[in-house]
Structures are given as C-alpha cells and as structure tokens.
Amino acid sequence: MLLTDSVRKIKGVGEKAEQCLNKMNIYSIADLLEHYPRDYDEFKPIQPITSVSEGEIAAVEGSLCARPQMKVRGSLKILSAVLQDRDGVIPVTWFNMPFLRNQLRLGTHYIMRGKVSKKRGRLILDQPKIYTKQEFFRQVGKMRPIYPLTFGITNNAVTKVLETALGETEDLAEYLPAEVRKRQNLIGYKKALRQIHFPVNRTEMREARRRLVFDELFLYQLALSYIKKNGRGRSSHVAELKPEAERFLAELPFSLTKAQKKVYEEILHDMGDGYVMNRLVQGDVGSGKTIVAVLALYQVVLNGGQGAFMVPTEVLASQHYKSLCGFLSARGVRIGILTGSLTAKEKREGREKIAAGEWDIVVGTHAIIQDNVEFADLALVITDEQHRFGVRQRESLFQKGREPHVLAMSATPIPRTLALILYGDMDLSVIDERPADRLPIKNCVVNTDYRPNAYRFMAEQIQEGHQVYIICPMVEESEESDLENVAIYTEELKSIFPPTVRIEGLHGKMKPVQKDEIMERFAAGGTDILVSTTVIEVGIDVPNSTVIMIENAERFGLAQLHQLRGRVGRGSAQSYCILMTGQESKEARERLSVLAGSNDGFYIAEEDLKIRGQGDLFGIRQSGSQLFALADIFDDAEILRQAGEEAKAFTEDEIVLLYKKNHRLKDRVETYLGKVTL
Ligand code: ADP
Ligand code: MG
C-alpha cells in the first residue's frame, strides 16, 4: 500500500467506514496516518480516592461500604454502590448492567477504573470496569490513543484501521537528510509515526511528537521560502485610486480610525506601484479589518479586475457576502458567493459567472480554490482569518490569477518574532487601535453558582434591546453530541426565561442553510439569545450583542476565549463577558484572570505563552488552527526556530534540493505545496 492510495485499500475498511473517514477529511493513507490522537488513555496506577479529580480516568482500590442499589428510570437501570479506601469514599454508578448487582459483595475488595465525573456537586466514579489484581497490573503504564471521531465510527475501529495501515504502508522511507536528523537528534520517520499512534509510554510519545512537529515546521518553512523566491514580480494589475473610492469612503457611516487609514494607504501603495502586493494585516478582534478589505476590493473592481475573498467557515462567508452587497451592490459591483454547500447546479452557474467575468467579487470558503474554478481576471485575493489557512491554500489561490495581489487578514495575536517566521514571505501591517466609540468589555470569572444571576443580568440586557451569546458547555465524545447538547441547553433556557425571550441554538453539524437562517435572524435582531458551540468563534459581527457567557471557560485556550469574547464589544454600548467555570483548578484560575484583566490580544498571547511554558502539556493537539496538524507555534517556538535554521541551509543554495540524496525531501516539499513543481 502507498501513501497516496485510498483508505478503501486497507483491509477491513468497507464503504461505511470509508464514508466516516471521508467525513473527517481522511481520503488517502497519508491523511489517515496524519490523523493523530487528540489524547491518550494512560493506564495510571491506583490512586487514593481523595486525590481523584473531575474528568480524569482514575483507578481506585477499596471495599464496598454500601449495599448496591438499583434504580429504574424509564428504560434505564442504574446500579449504584460506594467504594471506600483508607481515607475516603466515592459513589460508583453503572448504567444498564443489572447483572453486576449479584456479583458485588459488601465488604469485598475491588479495583475499579473509570471516569470521574461530577453529579450534584459530588465526584462519582462513572461506569467503572472492575479488575482483578493480575489483570490490572498487566495494563499499568500502557497508553491507548484517543482519536477525534465522527458519528458512525468508534475509537476502536479507528485504532484498528491505523494499526493495519501502519503495518502495510510501503513508502514510509526516511526523507529528512541524515545530517539534519543527527543535528536535531530526531528519531526516524517510520518510528515516529508508530510511536505517535501507539506509544508505550510518555517518553515515546514525546520523542515522536518532537520529530513530527519538526517535520511540519521544516516543510512549512521550506515551502515558504520557495514561494518567496519565486516571488512576486511585476504586476499587470496596477490599481489607480479612483474618485468613486474617495466618494465611497466619504459616504461611510463612520470615519476610519487612524490605523485603518494607514493600512489602507499601505495597500493602495502596494497595488499601485507596479509590483505584486503580498501583505498580512494583523488586527485584534473588533479592530475593523473587514472594511479595509472592502476598500481594497472596490479599488480593484474600479480598475477593471476581479477580487476573491476567502474565509474559513460558511457562516462567515454568508455574513461577508451580505455586508459586501450592502456596501457595494448599489454602486454597481456584482458580487457572488461560492461555498461547498451549494447545489452542484448553483456551483456550476457560479463558476460560469466567475469565468465570464460577470461577478466582480466572489466571497467563499475553500470552494473558490478548487481546480475547476477559473477567473476571468483575478487581480486581488483576500483571505480572512488567515491563521485558519495553510500556506498551500494561500498558494493555490495565488495561482488562479496572473500574479494577483494577495492580502491576508488575521486576528490571531502572534508576537512579532513568530509572525516574521510564519509569514516570512509577507509584508506586515498592523491595526493597533479600535474604533473610538468602543468601551472596554467588562469581564468576570464566576462559578456555576452564579448562573441564576447571570441569567437575570442577561434578561435585563435583553429588556434594554440588546442580544446575548451563550457558548454551550463542551462535550468531548464527538461532534455529534454537540447537537444534543445545544438542543438540551436551549430547551432548558426556554423554561428559565419568560416566553417573550426568543432563544435559538446553533451548532456545527447543522445544514448550512439552517445555520444561515439562524445567523440571519440573530443578526437582524429576531433572536435574543443565541446558544452556540464555537462555530461562531471567528469573524461573526453582530454589534448589538452585549453579553457573551462562556460555559466551561476553563477548558478553552486563552487565544480562543479572546476570539469568542470578541463577538461582543463591537458597537458603542457597554459589553460584558461572563466566564463560567465548571471546576476550579489553580492553573485555570490563573489563566482566566489574565483574560479577565485585559482586552489586549497581544498581551494575552504573551501571558498565555508564559503560563503554558510552565505546565506539562499532555494533550498533543493544542493548536486549534488548521495550519499545522500537531505543531503549536507557541509551545513549539523553539522547534520552529531550529527548523527555520535548518531550512535556511536548504534554501540559500537552490540546487541542494536537487541532489540525488535529497530527492525524497524534494518530493515531500512538492506534495506539501500541492501541484507546484520545484
Ligand atoms: P474584525 O477586525 O474583528 O474583523 P470587523 O471588521 O468585523 O472587525 O468590525 C467590527 C465592527 O466595527 C463592524 O460592525 C464594523 O462595521 C465596525 N467598524 C469598523 N470600522 C469602524 C470605525 N472606524 N468606526 C466605527 N465602527 C467601525
Ligand atoms: Mg473579521
């Protein structure tokens, strides 16, 4: 089996399994091998009952100190008992395992291992497995991978498929040059793949992770310098400043901030000087990046070219589409939208309009970079929320036009030193100021006891005509449970708030049309409370919303919380962010207090870096961005730097990559860049 083969080739993968894998964007063997565990179930030794904490999988040993009780709830049979060791007791429950009742004996010693959860404020052991001493000690220290899943496929199934694939893929030969491996002290490629999926212990996992993170960052930087070299030459799209653009600017309902003006001028200069623009605009959430993009697009259209505006989510695509229409349709600009969820016919018609030049601006998701999309005269490519896109996607859109200008926008506050590496091929602009009418968001960190007060406060804000976001508690199992979760939480809220308060739920698994309708209603003020998962994390702009409450705030990264919080404070009214924590650890409190104490994304990013540096990060997928599968530019800053040094040696001299001994590496970079050939 080869890396490029379809997963269908793997023994045991039938049509149904293939569909499930496809849903997770796994098509080839290579995709599968890069489907890294999101965590591991580490079989830890027995611990004292008093030391277990919520959320972990713990093993405890003790005697049964209460007779097992059975309760029946509808079709559910709940068996409960209590286990006691030297210092503590913990209630234990099982669902639908009535037969256990006759096997459990009061006073007898047991080893039990299961998930610790919280019910009515008390820790309990949920659905534990019971082990004999011998069985238990055979397992201690072992680690099992826990994969991101989708409905219809189990962790066991994914594990099995991966085991088979690892055993049978033939082309896993080493591609890093031996000197690099030696200098960087990296384990072999094949070994790393095996160990990231099936480590025997933490050390193996870390070794493997380090190697694979190095690879990602090394290839990224090689690819980047390739792009840079084949760089942006002269441009045939010289955009002159047109009087219509001046008029448009004068007729805006607000005047640009100084920072927006400066960036707009930089863009005008870049697009007018006869060379291709390649610019990254960084600006904190709410700093007003969209209008700058609109201005740049209008400029290009006035000069007779086409513009493409690429965003990471469908919800954001339709928001930008509407706002572009609002700004520019009346001025004769023809705008279209192209996303993955359109029907085949709609897509085809869209493509025809793009090819015929009947659309001046196209807004869309990655659908606009697909092979069959041809532009009549693409002059400007904008990517919003740049950190969500890989260098490959940036490059593909670039190749759609005759050297179009490129403008990338990002709200991710990346310290400058890192930004220079990650976006080393681009010029940098910063919007370091918010519109003048903004009041700083007021933040508070509270525990669940505060919930009734929070609801009361929301009701007051709604009374005053404002709107509210509630980010639903996260459920770990799979995305599918988001659906249930949002639905249940929404119903609960409906019974708490008076019927005049209009509440709706939104989650990632909904059909795009449905998401659109819900977002549209909320944006138009037709809904008072939007209960949502993190699908609204990026870009959503409803300035009338003044409260966001984030449940289980302790489970999010600071950067993500900052993005979520950025959904409010987008208008002139005072806004509030309520960070609700389910469980109070010292570290969580410390992290959240950083957020509560500042609304400055750059400051938060740096603090985040410091705090993270101290902790032992076990979860291996920290990044949440799609730029890298494993690497986290903050945690892995040191590897990023080293990979950069190594990459430099390979790019200063172009022919090094053409040496025979480096042919595998060359292939790898080419694959990385998509269809580009070096
Ligand atoms: P982000 O930088 O997070 O993408 P947006 O571009 O969505 O922010 O802008 C946030 C809100 O601020 C929008 O409703 C936008 O219309 C408004 N806005 C942008 N620039 C200004 C300005 N100079 N003065 C007042 N409001 C502005
Ligand atoms: Mg935005």
XYZ file of C-alpha atoms and ligand atoms in Angstrom:
706
model
C 0.000 0.000 0.000
C 1.180 3.501 -0.824
C 0.594 6.802 0.915
C -1.458 8.059 -1.999
C -3.744 5.022 -2.018
C -7.323 5.386 -0.909
C -8.152 4.261 2.628
C -10.503 1.814 0.984
C -7.459 -0.319 0.215
C -6.982 -1.109 3.885
C -8.278 -4.494 4.885
C -11.453 -4.104 6.903
C -12.393 -0.689 5.540
C -15.700 -1.021 3.702
C -17.967 1.546 2.200
C -19.410 2.681 5.511
C -16.084 3.085 7.251
C -14.753 4.907 4.214
C -17.632 7.375 4.355
C -16.977 8.040 8.029
C -13.284 8.586 7.389
C -14.085 10.911 4.489
C -16.269 12.945 6.805
C -13.146 13.600 8.843
C -11.281 14.634 5.677
C -9.392 11.367 5.541
C -9.164 10.092 1.990
C -5.700 8.706 1.452
C -3.440 6.573 3.604
C -1.333 9.688 4.144
C -4.355 11.551 5.530
C -5.051 8.642 7.835
C -1.525 8.465 9.203
C -1.781 12.162 9.973
C -4.980 11.648 11.899
C -3.110 11.927 15.167
C -4.622 11.050 18.538
C -6.115 14.009 20.342
C -5.140 12.423 23.620
C -4.169 9.111 25.169
C -5.823 6.956 27.737
C -2.934 6.339 30.025
C -3.385 3.412 32.333
C -2.271 5.038 35.554
C -1.592 3.187 38.808
C -4.102 3.022 41.630
C -4.556 6.317 43.440
C -6.121 7.295 46.769
C -9.815 8.124 46.425
C -9.247 11.568 47.924
C -6.901 12.512 45.094
C -9.130 11.875 42.077
C -10.356 14.860 40.119
C -13.196 15.546 37.754
C -12.753 14.485 34.160
C -9.861 12.079 34.629
C -9.925 8.348 34.233
C -8.851 7.016 37.595
C -8.232 3.641 39.171
C -9.045 3.226 42.844
C -8.963 0.307 45.210
C -11.187 -0.232 48.211
C -14.002 -2.170 49.742
C -17.678 -1.846 49.060
C -19.123 0.000 52.024
C -22.765 0.206 50.990
C -25.011 -2.438 49.572
C -25.500 -1.988 45.794
C -28.803 -0.289 44.982
C -30.768 -0.497 41.758
C -32.990 2.287 40.460
C -35.099 2.172 37.325
C -35.582 5.325 35.274
C -37.690 4.561 32.234
C -35.709 2.076 30.244
C -32.569 2.818 32.227
C -31.375 0.608 35.073
C -28.977 2.445 37.331
C -26.895 0.460 39.793
C -25.076 2.396 42.482
C -22.673 1.499 45.268
C -19.996 3.173 47.369
C -16.313 2.330 47.458
C -14.096 3.163 50.418
C -10.341 3.197 50.886
C -8.231 4.306 53.869
C -9.004 7.985 53.577
C -12.105 8.452 51.503
C -15.257 7.204 49.841
C -16.621 7.608 46.342
C -20.038 6.705 44.926
C -19.957 4.416 41.928
C -22.669 4.022 39.270
C -23.330 1.723 36.335
C -25.987 2.022 33.673
C -27.808 -0.995 32.328
C -25.545 -3.540 33.939
C -28.041 -5.076 36.370
C -26.200 -8.387 36.458
C -23.376 -6.750 38.390
C -25.639 -6.444 41.383
C -25.344 -10.101 42.232
C -21.603 -10.144 41.705
C -20.779 -7.288 44.049
C -20.373 -8.134 47.739
C -20.486 -5.752 50.642
C -17.104 -5.515 52.368
C -15.211 -7.128 49.497
C -12.107 -5.527 47.983
C -12.209 -4.266 44.384
C -10.023 -2.411 41.914
C -12.189 -0.153 39.760
C -11.210 2.116 36.922
C -13.465 4.634 35.249
C -14.192 8.230 34.505
C -14.563 10.612 37.429
C -17.489 12.946 36.910
C -19.458 15.373 38.995
C -23.098 14.775 39.867
C -24.902 17.282 42.067
C -21.643 18.729 43.273
C -20.098 15.367 44.241
C -17.453 13.374 42.478
C -18.527 9.922 41.376
C -16.921 7.079 39.502
C -18.867 6.544 36.318
C -19.336 3.138 34.758
C -16.008 1.745 36.021
C -14.536 -1.515 34.908
C -13.665 -3.974 37.657
C -10.244 -5.603 37.556
C -8.504 -8.450 39.322
C -5.052 -7.520 40.647
C -3.399 -9.527 37.939
C -5.403 -8.000 35.086
C -4.791 -4.555 36.429
C -1.050 -4.748 36.809
C -0.657 -6.163 33.347
C -2.108 -2.930 31.946
C -0.499 -0.303 34.148
C 1.668 2.166 32.252
C 0.175 1.358 28.843
C -1.268 4.085 26.655
C -4.152 3.855 24.227
C -4.711 6.512 21.571
C -7.918 8.532 21.669
C -8.818 9.817 18.225
C -11.025 12.647 17.060
C -14.146 10.838 15.879
C -17.268 11.361 13.923
C -20.670 9.729 14.202
C -20.693 6.125 12.986
C -17.135 5.130 13.806
C -15.657 4.123 17.147
C -12.278 4.756 18.645
C -11.562 1.037 18.497
C -12.326 0.939 14.804
C -10.056 3.890 14.015
C -7.316 2.353 16.137
C -7.553 -0.896 14.248
C -7.511 0.757 10.840
C -4.418 2.691 11.851
C -2.666 -0.385 13.130
C -3.228 -2.133 9.816
C -2.206 0.894 7.779
C 0.998 1.388 9.753
C 1.937 -2.214 9.204
C 1.279 -2.279 5.484
C 2.258 1.069 4.043
C 5.396 0.618 1.995
C 6.609 4.110 1.244
C 7.407 5.374 4.709
C 11.073 5.749 3.965
C 13.059 8.448 5.738
C 13.129 11.729 3.845
C 14.961 14.017 6.235
C 18.653 14.223 5.369
C 20.752 12.234 7.815
C 22.764 15.290 8.944
C 19.609 17.130 9.898
C 18.302 14.203 11.887
C 21.567 13.835 13.658
C 21.978 17.520 14.456
C 18.423 17.813 15.711
C 18.505 14.476 17.459
C 15.330 13.213 15.849
C 14.012 9.668 15.686
C 13.236 8.055 12.319
C 10.095 8.871 10.382
C 8.534 5.451 10.455
C 9.305 5.011 14.103
C 7.809 8.406 14.877
C 4.573 7.536 13.128
C 4.313 4.296 15.039
C 5.081 5.965 18.335
C 2.705 8.868 17.951
C -0.154 6.452 17.446
C 0.958 3.677 19.750
C 3.445 4.934 22.311
C 4.416 2.559 25.051
C 4.972 5.436 27.436
C 5.101 9.208 27.580
C 8.729 9.376 26.590
C 7.996 7.612 23.327
C 5.060 9.879 22.676
C 7.174 12.988 23.251
C 10.002 11.746 21.028
C 7.544 11.047 18.253
C 5.760 14.329 18.655
C 9.022 16.246 18.531
C 10.052 14.597 15.309
C 6.715 15.139 13.594
C 6.421 18.726 14.792
C 9.890 19.368 13.428
C 8.812 17.939 10.076
C 5.744 20.136 9.879
C 7.649 23.284 10.697
C 10.606 22.389 8.491
C 8.482 21.628 5.442
C 6.419 24.711 6.082
C 9.460 26.938 6.047
C 10.981 25.250 3.028
C 7.730 25.738 1.162
C 7.515 29.327 2.291
C 10.935 30.224 1.056
C 10.154 28.532 -2.213
C 7.130 30.772 -2.596
C 9.160 33.769 -1.612
C 11.866 33.009 -4.124
C 9.554 32.503 -6.984
C 8.329 35.674 -5.569
C 6.115 38.347 -6.525
C 7.383 40.005 -9.580
C 5.932 42.827 -11.558
C 2.201 43.090 -11.611
C -0.062 43.718 -14.526
C -2.816 44.803 -12.154
C -1.899 48.331 -11.300
C -4.741 49.860 -9.345
C -5.047 53.612 -9.525
C -7.013 55.497 -6.945
C -10.404 56.291 -8.448
C -12.722 59.128 -7.423
C -15.541 56.636 -6.752
C -13.443 55.129 -3.971
C -12.994 58.529 -2.358
C -16.713 59.129 -2.557
C -17.415 55.713 -1.039
C -15.116 56.494 1.833
C -16.802 59.835 2.447
C -20.224 58.211 2.487
C -19.411 55.509 5.046
C -21.484 55.761 8.239
C -18.261 56.117 10.239
C -14.834 57.524 9.598
C -11.833 55.232 9.515
C -9.551 55.069 12.510
C -6.027 56.337 12.086
C -4.757 52.761 11.987
C -7.286 51.727 9.341
C -6.332 54.715 7.214
C -2.656 53.889 7.480
C -3.208 50.278 6.419
C -5.487 51.330 3.570
C -2.768 53.644 2.325
C -0.177 50.869 2.518
C -2.458 48.681 0.440
C -3.078 51.408 -2.117
C 0.621 51.954 -2.416
C 1.305 48.223 -2.841
C -1.347 47.798 -5.501
C -0.293 50.886 -7.361
C 3.464 50.542 -7.601
C 3.551 48.001 -10.384
C 4.671 45.111 -8.182
C 2.563 42.363 -6.704
C 1.276 43.040 -3.212
C 1.793 40.357 -0.585
C 0.634 41.766 2.704
C -0.609 40.484 6.044
C -2.906 42.712 8.072
C -2.927 41.893 11.752
C -5.543 43.476 13.928
C -7.158 42.414 17.158
C -10.773 41.229 17.137
C -13.112 44.122 16.506
C -10.428 46.438 15.173
C -12.314 46.733 11.864
C -10.438 44.670 9.308
C -13.417 43.942 7.077
C -13.903 47.498 5.867
C -10.253 47.653 4.848
C -10.801 44.515 2.776
C -13.919 46.031 1.221
C -11.992 49.143 0.244
C -9.225 47.123 -1.359
C -11.737 45.013 -3.292
C -13.643 48.051 -4.508
C -10.418 49.616 -5.686
C -9.563 46.566 -7.761
C -13.042 46.353 -9.270
C -12.969 50.035 -10.200
C -9.769 49.247 -12.056
C -11.475 46.513 -14.018
C -10.214 43.413 -12.177
C -11.849 40.688 -10.108
C -11.461 40.071 -6.395
C -11.759 36.884 -4.332
C -12.493 36.936 -0.618
C -11.796 33.600 1.062
C -12.987 32.788 4.591
C -12.728 29.643 6.720
C -16.397 28.983 7.539
C -19.687 29.045 5.663
C -21.323 31.157 8.319
C -18.659 33.787 7.879
C -18.887 33.551 4.081
C -22.527 34.455 4.080
C -22.021 37.245 6.604
C -19.290 38.827 4.485
C -21.329 38.295 1.341
C -24.224 40.222 2.816
C -22.088 43.010 4.122
C -20.250 43.377 0.802
C -23.603 43.552 -1.007
C -24.715 46.188 1.495
C -21.649 48.300 0.793
C -21.132 47.790 -2.908
C -24.172 46.435 -4.802
C -25.760 49.849 -5.069
C -22.519 51.074 -6.622
C -22.834 48.622 -9.456
C -20.441 45.973 -8.180
C -21.576 42.417 -8.928
C -20.934 40.075 -6.025
C -21.339 36.311 -5.806
C -20.891 33.576 -3.237
C -19.350 30.127 -3.718
C -19.316 27.598 -0.906
C -19.141 23.837 -0.582
C -22.763 23.502 0.455
C -24.327 24.941 -2.688
C -26.009 22.503 -5.063
C -23.979 21.232 -7.991
C -26.047 23.407 -10.313
C -25.521 26.558 -8.253
C -21.827 25.874 -8.128
C -21.642 25.391 -11.855
C -23.524 28.616 -12.512
C -21.250 30.425 -10.088
C -18.167 29.118 -11.833
C -19.550 30.234 -15.180
C -20.133 33.749 -13.905
C -16.637 33.881 -12.476
C -15.110 32.667 -15.716
C -17.151 35.093 -17.787
C -16.219 37.989 -15.536
C -19.872 38.538 -14.633
C -19.035 38.514 -10.969
C -16.615 41.212 -9.889
C -16.161 39.819 -6.405
C -16.536 36.256 -5.153
C -16.864 35.500 -1.467
C -16.469 31.923 -0.401
C -14.880 29.108 1.511
C -12.077 26.972 0.128
C -14.554 26.042 -2.644
C -13.157 29.010 -4.537
C -9.714 27.466 -4.779
C -10.905 24.245 -6.317
C -9.459 23.107 -9.602
C -12.437 23.829 -11.757
C -12.748 27.475 -10.760
C -11.280 29.779 -13.401
C -11.296 33.526 -13.068
C -11.613 35.917 -15.981
C -9.137 38.363 -14.493
C -8.299 37.803 -10.855
C -6.452 40.816 -9.509
C -6.787 40.545 -5.738
C -7.053 37.626 -3.354
C -8.014 38.260 0.251
C -8.006 35.609 2.949
C -9.803 36.490 6.174
C -8.784 34.748 9.393
C -5.540 33.779 7.730
C -4.400 31.563 10.595
C -7.059 29.076 9.593
C -5.497 28.507 6.210
C -2.343 26.710 5.273
C 0.349 28.049 3.036
C -0.829 25.605 0.406
C -4.255 27.198 0.182
C -2.764 30.631 0.005
C -0.579 29.483 -2.850
C -3.383 27.783 -4.804
C -5.486 30.888 -4.889
C -2.474 32.846 -6.000
C -2.097 30.512 -8.923
C -5.625 31.219 -10.091
C -4.693 34.585 -11.491
C -1.930 36.171 -13.397
C 0.021 37.230 -10.323
C -2.852 38.671 -8.315
C -2.247 40.847 -5.300
C -2.538 38.999 -2.019
C -3.938 40.408 1.194
C -4.215 38.202 4.263
C -6.017 39.217 7.420
C -5.596 37.716 10.840
C -6.865 38.418 14.319
C -4.505 35.973 15.944
C -2.149 37.993 18.007
C 1.212 36.482 17.250
C 4.278 38.034 18.810
C 6.266 39.799 16.132
C 9.232 37.431 16.194
C 6.967 34.477 15.473
C 4.992 36.360 12.856
C 8.175 37.056 10.956
C 8.876 33.359 10.680
C 5.342 32.204 9.990
C 4.609 34.894 7.475
C 8.184 35.494 6.480
C 7.189 35.938 2.868
C 4.791 38.801 3.549
C 4.868 42.465 4.460
C 3.184 43.215 7.727
C 0.560 45.861 8.572
C -0.959 46.267 11.992
C -4.277 47.802 13.007
C -3.381 48.642 16.566
C -6.392 50.687 17.522
C -10.116 50.140 17.925
C -12.863 52.461 16.685
C -13.115 55.401 19.040
C -16.640 54.765 20.283
C -15.765 51.443 21.917
C -15.933 50.905 25.651
C -13.656 48.193 27.027
C -15.515 44.918 27.648
C -16.225 44.194 31.309
C -15.196 40.678 32.286
C -15.908 38.402 35.196
C -14.909 34.868 36.131
C -17.597 33.052 38.103
C -18.563 29.541 39.062
C -21.829 27.813 38.321
C -23.497 29.122 41.496
C -23.602 32.469 39.771
C -25.693 31.153 36.895
C -29.076 32.489 38.137
C -27.548 35.967 38.496
C -26.078 35.718 35.040
C -29.481 34.846 33.593
C -31.070 37.751 35.431
C -28.433 40.082 34.065
C -28.997 38.817 30.537
C -32.728 39.341 30.896
C -32.062 42.982 31.824
C -29.804 43.499 28.825
C -32.410 41.928 26.560
C -35.023 44.199 28.087
C -32.858 47.115 27.004
C -32.908 45.799 23.457
C -29.549 44.012 23.376
C -28.651 40.454 22.432
C -26.743 37.663 24.079
C -24.485 34.756 23.123
C -24.132 31.690 25.289
C -21.358 29.289 24.409
C -22.577 25.862 25.352
C -20.623 23.506 27.587
C -18.361 21.289 25.590
C -18.903 17.615 25.289
C -15.830 15.636 24.469
C -17.046 12.425 22.910
C -17.696 13.597 19.379
C -19.095 16.433 17.391
C -22.344 14.612 17.129
C -23.124 15.151 20.774
C -22.858 18.924 20.230
C -26.173 18.663 18.567
C -27.906 17.112 21.530
C -26.043 19.324 23.883
C -27.088 22.578 22.263
C -30.652 21.347 21.892
C -30.968 20.344 25.533
C -29.375 23.528 26.813
C -31.609 25.653 24.590
C -34.736 23.914 25.907
C -33.555 24.404 29.462
C -33.081 28.114 28.878
C -36.538 28.391 27.373
C -38.010 27.110 30.610
C -35.979 29.615 32.623
C -36.530 32.795 30.621
C -40.005 34.287 30.068
C -41.623 33.211 26.777
C -41.083 36.658 25.283
C -37.344 35.990 25.193
C -36.526 34.382 21.850
C -33.850 31.714 22.118
C -32.230 29.657 19.370
C -29.448 27.102 19.194
C -26.681 26.815 16.624
C -24.083 24.103 16.117
C -21.581 22.947 13.558
C -23.489 19.881 12.477
C -26.496 21.795 11.190
C -27.111 22.119 7.474
C -25.506 25.301 6.152
C -28.883 26.711 5.072
C -30.200 26.199 8.566
C -27.133 27.829 10.120
C -27.567 30.723 7.758
C -31.199 31.251 8.675
C -30.418 31.205 12.369
C -27.486 33.587 11.999
C -29.518 35.873 9.808
C -32.349 36.017 12.331
C -29.886 36.769 15.094
C -28.091 39.427 13.052
C -31.428 41.062 12.250
C -32.360 41.169 15.933
C -35.039 38.496 15.579
C -33.475 36.345 18.288
C -32.457 37.480 21.761
C -30.221 34.650 22.880
C -28.064 32.571 20.590
C -26.903 29.349 22.203
C -23.967 28.098 20.228
C -20.917 25.924 20.059
C -17.668 27.512 18.997
C -18.828 27.711 15.367
C -19.288 31.428 15.945
C -15.728 31.780 17.134
C -14.314 33.679 14.203
C -15.468 36.750 12.404
C -19.133 36.928 13.362
C -20.217 40.535 13.692
C -23.490 41.480 15.365
C -22.748 44.808 17.042
C -25.997 44.847 19.027
C -24.865 41.882 21.153
C -23.579 42.995 24.509
C -23.215 39.830 26.570
C -21.347 36.623 25.960
C -21.367 33.879 28.537
C -18.882 31.063 28.029
C -19.617 27.838 29.862
C -16.676 25.661 30.922
C -14.360 28.531 30.172
C -11.514 26.634 31.846
C -11.479 24.155 29.001
C -10.635 26.666 26.289
C -7.279 28.122 25.417
C -6.819 31.799 26.136
C -6.477 32.737 22.497
C -9.738 31.013 21.687
C -11.518 32.676 24.604
C -10.263 36.018 23.404
C -11.695 35.329 19.940
C -15.015 34.268 21.409
C -15.156 37.316 23.631
C -14.516 39.406 20.534
C -18.098 38.667 19.425
C -19.203 41.440 21.794
C -17.876 44.951 22.213
C -18.433 45.604 18.501
C -20.728 48.566 18.942
C -20.875 51.627 21.130
C -22.816 50.004 24.008
C -21.060 48.615 27.100
C -20.424 44.881 26.657
C -19.842 42.067 29.104
C -18.097 38.717 29.077
C -19.037 36.151 31.694
C -16.538 33.321 32.008
C -18.252 30.462 33.779
C -16.041 27.749 35.190
C -17.182 24.249 35.993
C -14.205 23.279 38.025
C -11.674 25.442 39.757
C -8.070 24.481 39.453
C -5.377 26.930 40.416
C -3.979 26.978 36.921
C -7.381 27.591 35.371
C -7.996 30.492 37.727
C -4.655 31.991 36.885
C -5.255 31.716 33.170
C -8.735 33.146 33.302
C -7.626 36.036 35.435
C -5.234 37.046 32.665
C -8.171 37.206 30.308
C -10.413 38.993 32.758
C -7.712 41.543 33.422
C -7.055 42.560 29.840
C -8.776 43.022 26.495
C -5.498 43.222 24.604
C -4.922 40.192 22.406
C -1.169 40.629 22.161
C -0.722 40.905 25.915
C -2.894 37.822 26.413
C -0.931 35.842 23.851
C 2.313 36.585 25.625
C 0.951 35.726 29.053
C -0.504 32.565 27.592
C 2.929 31.639 26.353
C 4.424 32.145 29.798
C 1.782 30.137 31.625
C 1.870 27.328 29.106
C 5.621 27.147 29.398
C 5.225 26.054 32.990
C 2.637 23.370 32.573
C 3.119 19.859 31.384
C 1.093 19.734 28.227
C -0.228 16.335 27.628
C -2.865 16.947 25.027
C -0.904 16.803 21.824
C -3.154 18.840 19.604
C -3.117 22.252 21.106
C -3.263 24.467 18.162
C -6.885 24.510 17.081
C -5.699 26.230 13.944
C -5.534 24.255 10.750
C -2.145 25.482 9.767
C -0.436 22.514 11.392
C -1.761 19.165 12.488
C 0.471 18.870 15.531
C 2.680 21.878 15.927
C 1.713 24.743 18.149
C 3.599 27.858 17.231
C 3.651 28.989 20.846
C 4.593 25.796 22.607
C 6.877 24.749 19.838
C 8.510 28.107 19.294
C 11.950 26.611 19.902
C 11.481 23.850 17.336
C 10.107 26.444 14.954
C 13.345 28.379 15.264
C 15.545 25.321 14.815
C 13.557 24.130 11.829
C 13.988 27.598 10.377
C 17.770 27.388 10.726
C 17.838 24.027 9.003
C 15.512 25.199 6.255
C 17.740 28.188 5.596
C 20.635 25.936 4.701
C 18.475 24.256 2.096
C 17.138 27.357 0.515
C 20.167 29.582 0.363
C 21.512 27.246 -2.239
C 18.767 26.236 -4.615
C 20.327 23.157 -6.075
C 20.792 21.390 -2.752
C 17.252 20.102 -3.088
C 18.094 18.706 -6.476
C 20.912 16.491 -5.163
C 20.030 12.888 -5.590
C 20.309 12.158 -1.898
C 17.673 14.795 -1.191
C 15.146 13.601 -3.716
C 12.733 12.330 -1.089
C 12.745 15.653 0.675
C 12.135 17.420 -2.605
C 9.160 15.159 -3.310
C 7.854 15.905 0.125
C 8.023 19.677 -0.353
C 6.289 19.331 -3.690
C 3.489 17.298 -2.166
C 3.270 19.868 0.564
C 2.777 22.651 -1.915
C 0.164 20.767 -3.862
C 0.650 20.765 -7.562
C 3.625 23.082 -7.632
C 6.750 21.566 -9.106
C 10.119 22.787 -7.963
P -12.667 42.469 12.824
O -11.412 43.263 12.799
O -12.815 41.664 14.066
O -12.873 41.672 11.574
P -14.923 43.963 11.816
O -14.262 44.398 10.582
O -15.958 42.901 11.722
O -13.846 43.556 12.893
O -15.513 45.269 12.511
C -16.249 45.223 13.709
C -17.371 46.239 13.693
O -16.865 47.562 13.760
C -18.212 46.173 12.450
O -19.578 46.252 12.814
C -17.766 47.376 11.641
O -18.803 47.862 10.813
C -17.409 48.381 12.718
N -16.376 49.352 12.345
C -15.286 49.129 11.570
N -14.526 50.246 11.480
C -15.135 51.191 12.229
C -14.840 52.561 12.540
N -13.754 53.172 12.049
N -15.698 53.223 13.345
C -16.794 52.610 13.848
N -17.125 51.331 13.590
C -16.317 50.617 12.790
Mg -13.215 39.796 10.920
